Coordinates of C-alpha atoms in Angstrom, one line a residue:
Q191 CA 3.5 6.5 -17.6
V192 CA 2.9 4.3 -14.6
Q193 CA -0.7 4.5 -13.6
L194 CA -1.6 3.6 -10.1
V195 CA -5.5 2.9 -9.2
E196 CA -6.6 2.0 -6.0
S197 CA -10.1 0.1 -4.9
G198 CA -11.1 -1.9 -2.1
G199 CA -11.7 0.5 0.1
G200 CA -15.1 1.2 2.7
L201 CA -16.7 1.5 6.1
V202 CA -16.3 -0.7 7.9
Q203 CA -16.7 -2.0 11.5
A204 CA -13.5 -2.3 13.6
G205 CA -12.9 -6.2 14.6
G206 CA -13.3 -7.0 10.4
S207 CA -11.6 -7.2 7.2
L208 CA -11.0 -5.7 3.8
R209 CA -9.0 -5.8 0.8
L210 CA -7.6 -3.0 -0.7
S211 CA -6.2 -3.3 -4.7
C212 CA -3.9 -1.4 -6.1
A213 CA -4.1 -1.7 -9.9
A214 CA -0.4 -0.9 -11.9
S215 CA 0.1 0.4 -15.2
G216 CA 2.2 1.6 -18.4
R217 CA 5.7 -0.3 -16.8
T218 CA 7.0 -4.1 -16.6
F219 CA 7.3 -3.4 -13.2
S220 CA 10.1 -6.6 -12.3
S221 CA 12.0 -3.7 -11.5
Y222 CA 9.8 -1.9 -9.3
A223 CA 8.9 -2.1 -5.6
M224 CA 5.4 -1.0 -4.1
G225 CA 4.0 0.4 -1.5
W226 CA 1.3 1.1 0.8
F227 CA 1.4 4.7 3.1
R228 CA -2.2 5.9 4.4
Q229 CA -2.8 10.2 5.5
A230 CA -5.6 10.5 8.7
P231 CA -7.2 13.3 8.6
G232 CA -4.8 16.5 9.8
K233 CA -2.0 13.9 10.0
E234 CA 1.0 13.1 7.6
R235 CA 1.4 10.0 4.9
D236 CA 2.7 7.3 7.0
F237 CA 4.4 4.0 6.1
V238 CA 2.2 0.4 6.1
A239 CA 3.9 -1.9 4.4
A240 CA 6.1 -2.2 0.7
I241 CA 6.6 -5.2 -1.4
S242 CA 9.7 -6.0 -4.4
W243 CA 7.7 -7.2 -6.9
S244 CA 10.7 -8.9 -8.1
Y245 CA 11.7 -11.0 -4.9
G246 CA 8.1 -10.5 -3.5
T247 CA 10.0 -9.8 -0.4
T248 CA 7.8 -7.7 2.3
L249 CA 8.1 -4.5 5.6
H250 CA 5.3 -4.0 7.4
A251 CA 5.0 -1.0 9.7
D252 CA 4.9 -2.3 13.6
S253 CA 1.3 -0.6 14.1
V254 CA 0.0 -3.1 11.4
K255 CA 2.4 -5.8 12.2
G256 CA 0.3 -9.2 12.2
R257 CA -2.9 -7.7 11.3
F258 CA -2.0 -6.3 7.3
T259 CA -0.6 -8.1 4.9
I260 CA 1.2 -7.4 1.4
S261 CA 0.9 -9.0 -1.8
R262 CA 1.5 -8.7 -5.7
D263 CA 0.1 -10.6 -8.3
S264 CA 2.7 -10.1 -11.2
A265 CA 0.3 -11.9 -13.4
K266 CA -2.6 -9.1 -12.9
N267 CA 0.0 -6.5 -12.4
T268 CA -2.2 -5.8 -9.1
V269 CA -0.7 -5.4 -5.5
Y270 CA -3.2 -6.2 -2.5
L271 CA -3.8 -5.0 1.0
Q272 CA -4.6 -7.0 3.5
M273 CA -6.4 -5.8 6.1
N274 CA -7.7 -8.0 9.4
S275 CA -9.2 -7.1 12.8
L276 CA -9.1 -3.3 11.8
K277 CA -9.6 -0.9 14.4
P278 CA -11.2 3.3 14.2
E279 CA -7.5 4.3 14.7
D280 CA -6.5 2.4 10.8
T281 CA -9.1 4.9 9.5
A282 CA -7.8 6.7 6.4
V283 CA -6.8 7.4 3.1
Y284 CA -5.0 4.7 1.9
Y285 CA -2.5 4.9 -0.6
C286 CA -0.5 3.3 -3.4
A287 CA 3.0 4.3 -4.2
A288 CA 5.5 2.6 -6.6
R289 CA 9.8 3.6 -7.0
F290 CA 12.3 1.9 -9.3
G291 CA 14.3 -0.3 -8.0
W292 CA 13.7 -3.8 -5.8
A293 CA 14.9 -2.5 -2.7
R294 CA 11.1 -1.8 -0.3
S295 CA 11.2 1.1 1.4
S296 CA 9.8 3.0 4.3
E297 CA 10.3 6.7 3.2
R298 CA 7.9 8.5 1.6
D299 CA 10.6 10.2 -0.6
A300 CA 11.7 7.2 -1.9
Y301 CA 8.7 6.2 -4.1
N302 CA 8.1 7.7 -7.6
Y303 CA 4.4 7.9 -8.1
W304 CA 1.6 7.4 -6.1
G305 CA -2.1 6.8 -6.7
H306 CA -5.2 9.0 -5.7
G307 CA -6.7 7.4 -2.9
T308 CA -9.1 5.4 -1.5
Q309 CA -10.6 5.8 2.3
V310 CA -10.6 4.0 4.6
T311 CA -12.7 3.9 7.5
V312 CA -13.2 1.8 10.2
S313 CA -16.5 2.4 13.2
S314 CA -16.2 1.4 17.0

């Protein structure tokens, strides 16, 4: 059973930084792609970034390009989301997700497993 546990969320001022972590267990993830999504109150869950576990190739949403970076540490089975230059509109619950297959995807329905999320709040 795949388990994904997010951590690292919190309250930060605009312009600040946070690093989210997603600890993955229950599988060998070399054949998986991992993603980060976010959901603000009253809005849909939107794509943020994705990474192919084996190849390390990444994909970022236009809204976060140049500010957020997804990465993974295979030895720790952990995926990270480094978030810099945070804005109030980045406030949301951030979810980690996993999908079988090396291809990254920005489609929510492409992911098979989800974590419970971690809250990120950016104050102005």
